[in-house]
mmCIF file of C-alpha atoms in Angstrom:
data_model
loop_
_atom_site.group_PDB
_atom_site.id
_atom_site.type_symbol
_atom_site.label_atom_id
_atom_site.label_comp_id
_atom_site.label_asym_id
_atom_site.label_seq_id
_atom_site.Cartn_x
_atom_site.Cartn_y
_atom_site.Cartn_z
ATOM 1 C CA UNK A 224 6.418 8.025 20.561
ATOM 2 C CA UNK A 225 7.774 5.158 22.588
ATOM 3 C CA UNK A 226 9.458 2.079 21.453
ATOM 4 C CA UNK A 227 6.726 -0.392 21.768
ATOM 5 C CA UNK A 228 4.278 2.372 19.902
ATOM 6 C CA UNK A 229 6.661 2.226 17.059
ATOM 7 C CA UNK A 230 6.992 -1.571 17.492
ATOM 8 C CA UNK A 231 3.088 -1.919 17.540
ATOM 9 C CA UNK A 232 2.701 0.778 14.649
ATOM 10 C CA UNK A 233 5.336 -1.646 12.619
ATOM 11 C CA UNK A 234 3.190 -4.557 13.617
ATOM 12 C CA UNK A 235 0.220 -3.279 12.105
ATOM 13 C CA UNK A 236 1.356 -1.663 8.615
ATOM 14 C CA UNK A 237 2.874 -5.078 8.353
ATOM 15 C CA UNK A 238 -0.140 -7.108 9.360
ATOM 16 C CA UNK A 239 -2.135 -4.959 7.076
ATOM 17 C CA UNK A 240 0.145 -5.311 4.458
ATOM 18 C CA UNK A 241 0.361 -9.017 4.417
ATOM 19 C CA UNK A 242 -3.692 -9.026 4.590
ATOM 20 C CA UNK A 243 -3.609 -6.627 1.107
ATOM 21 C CA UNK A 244 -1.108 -9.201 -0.709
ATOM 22 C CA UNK A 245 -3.445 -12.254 0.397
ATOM 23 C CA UNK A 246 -6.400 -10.424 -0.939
ATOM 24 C CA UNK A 247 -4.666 -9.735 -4.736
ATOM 25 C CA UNK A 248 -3.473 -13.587 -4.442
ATOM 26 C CA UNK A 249 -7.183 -14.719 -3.632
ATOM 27 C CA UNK A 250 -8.158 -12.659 -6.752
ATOM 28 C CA UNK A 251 -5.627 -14.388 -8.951
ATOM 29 C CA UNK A 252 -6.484 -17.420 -7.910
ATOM 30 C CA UNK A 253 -9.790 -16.359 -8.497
ATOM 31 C CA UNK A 254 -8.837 -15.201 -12.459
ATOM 32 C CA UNK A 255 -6.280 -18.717 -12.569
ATOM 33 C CA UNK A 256 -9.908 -20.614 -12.129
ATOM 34 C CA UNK A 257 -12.527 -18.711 -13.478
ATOM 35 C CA UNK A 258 -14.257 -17.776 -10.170
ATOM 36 C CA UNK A 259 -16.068 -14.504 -9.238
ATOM 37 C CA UNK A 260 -13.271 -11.419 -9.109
ATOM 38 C CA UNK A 261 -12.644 -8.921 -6.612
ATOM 39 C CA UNK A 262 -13.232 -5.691 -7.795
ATOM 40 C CA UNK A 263 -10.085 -3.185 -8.576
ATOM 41 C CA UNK A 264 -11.845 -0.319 -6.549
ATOM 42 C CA UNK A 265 -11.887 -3.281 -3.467
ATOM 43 C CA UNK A 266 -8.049 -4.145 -4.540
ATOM 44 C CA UNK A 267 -6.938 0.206 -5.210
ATOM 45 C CA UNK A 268 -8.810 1.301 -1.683
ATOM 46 C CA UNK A 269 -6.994 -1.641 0.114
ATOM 47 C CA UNK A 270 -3.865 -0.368 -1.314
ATOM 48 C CA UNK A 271 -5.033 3.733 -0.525
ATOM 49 C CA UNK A 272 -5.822 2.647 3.311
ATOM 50 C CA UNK A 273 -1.971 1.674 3.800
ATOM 51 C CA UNK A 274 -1.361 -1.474 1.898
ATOM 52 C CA UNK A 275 0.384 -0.022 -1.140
ATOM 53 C CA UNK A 276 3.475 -1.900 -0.137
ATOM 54 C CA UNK A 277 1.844 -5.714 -0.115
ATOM 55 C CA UNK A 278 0.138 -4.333 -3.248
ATOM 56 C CA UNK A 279 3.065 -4.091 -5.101
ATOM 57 C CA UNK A 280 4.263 -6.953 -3.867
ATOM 58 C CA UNK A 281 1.459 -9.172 -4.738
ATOM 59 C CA UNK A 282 1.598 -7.053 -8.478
ATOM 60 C CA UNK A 283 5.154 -8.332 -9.247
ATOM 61 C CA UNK A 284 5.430 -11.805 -7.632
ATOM 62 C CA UNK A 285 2.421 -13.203 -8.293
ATOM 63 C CA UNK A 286 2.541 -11.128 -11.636
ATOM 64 C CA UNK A 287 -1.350 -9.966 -11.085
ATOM 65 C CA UNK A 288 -2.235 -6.716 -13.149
ATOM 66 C CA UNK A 289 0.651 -6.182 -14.406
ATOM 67 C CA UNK A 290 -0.269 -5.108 -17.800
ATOM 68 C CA UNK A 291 -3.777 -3.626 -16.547
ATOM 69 C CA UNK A 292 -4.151 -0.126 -17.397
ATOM 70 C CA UNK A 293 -5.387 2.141 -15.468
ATOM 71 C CA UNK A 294 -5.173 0.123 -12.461
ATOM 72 C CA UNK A 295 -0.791 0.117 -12.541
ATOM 73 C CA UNK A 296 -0.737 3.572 -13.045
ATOM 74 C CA UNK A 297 -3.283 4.212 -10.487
ATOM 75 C CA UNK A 298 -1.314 1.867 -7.866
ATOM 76 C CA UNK A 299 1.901 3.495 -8.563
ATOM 77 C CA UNK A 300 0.455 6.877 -7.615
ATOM 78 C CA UNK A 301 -0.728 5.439 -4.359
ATOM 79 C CA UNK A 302 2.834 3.880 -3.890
ATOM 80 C CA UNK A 303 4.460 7.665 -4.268
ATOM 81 C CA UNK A 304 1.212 9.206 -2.196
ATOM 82 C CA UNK A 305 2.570 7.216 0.314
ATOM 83 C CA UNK A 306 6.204 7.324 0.077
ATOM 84 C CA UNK A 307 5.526 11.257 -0.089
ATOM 85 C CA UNK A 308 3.830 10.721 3.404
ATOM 86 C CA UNK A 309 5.970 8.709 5.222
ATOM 87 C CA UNK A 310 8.659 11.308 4.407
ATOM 88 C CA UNK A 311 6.944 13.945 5.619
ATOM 89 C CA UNK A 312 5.905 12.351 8.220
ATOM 90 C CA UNK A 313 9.653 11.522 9.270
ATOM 91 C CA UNK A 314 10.865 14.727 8.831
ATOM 92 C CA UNK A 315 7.697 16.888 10.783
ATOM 93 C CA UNK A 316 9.891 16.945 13.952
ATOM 94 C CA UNK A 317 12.333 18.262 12.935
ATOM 95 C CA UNK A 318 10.670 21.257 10.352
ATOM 96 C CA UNK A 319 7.992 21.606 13.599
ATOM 97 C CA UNK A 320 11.679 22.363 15.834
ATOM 98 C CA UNK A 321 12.637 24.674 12.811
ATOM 99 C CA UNK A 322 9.521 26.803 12.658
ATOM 100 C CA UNK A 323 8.703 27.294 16.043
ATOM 101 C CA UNK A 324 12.518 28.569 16.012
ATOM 102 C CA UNK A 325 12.125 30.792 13.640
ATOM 103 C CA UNK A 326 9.164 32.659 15.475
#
């Protein structure tokens, strides 16, 4: 992959990710002043389709479902799906190098 693919990649995870937190501080607004909610399947499947990170972020700044069980537990294991995946991810190269070595 070439620098500005990795530079555009890193653009849009944090794009995306930015987009996630504004969404979970719209809904706390939205609790703050009695107005409609967004639903926690909208809020988990934003966080599942990459935005884990703003998330989390929007979870302990803004201090938004916090205390809401299932939903931290749930958001944590997306947080550790993708950790688990970006590691991989990093290391494929090099285990790809490894096993085509070792045929």
């Amino acid at each position: 992959m070439t620098t500005l693919g990795i530079i555009t990649l890193a653009a849009l995870f944090l794009a995306l990710n930015l987009f996630v937190f504004s969404i979970y501080f719209l809904d706390k607004q939205a609790a703050r002043d009695g107005r409609r909610r967004i639903s926690e399947r909208t809020l988990l499947t934003l966080a599942l389709v990459g935005g884990s990170l703003g998330a989390v972020a929007a979870q302990q700044i803004l201090r938004h479902k916090t205390r809401k069980e299932p939903f931290r537990s749930i958001l944590a294991g997306i947080l550790v799906l993708h950790g688990a995946l970006a590691t991989v991810l990093a290391f494929a190269p090099q285990w790809s190098l490894h096993l085509l070595q070792d045929f």
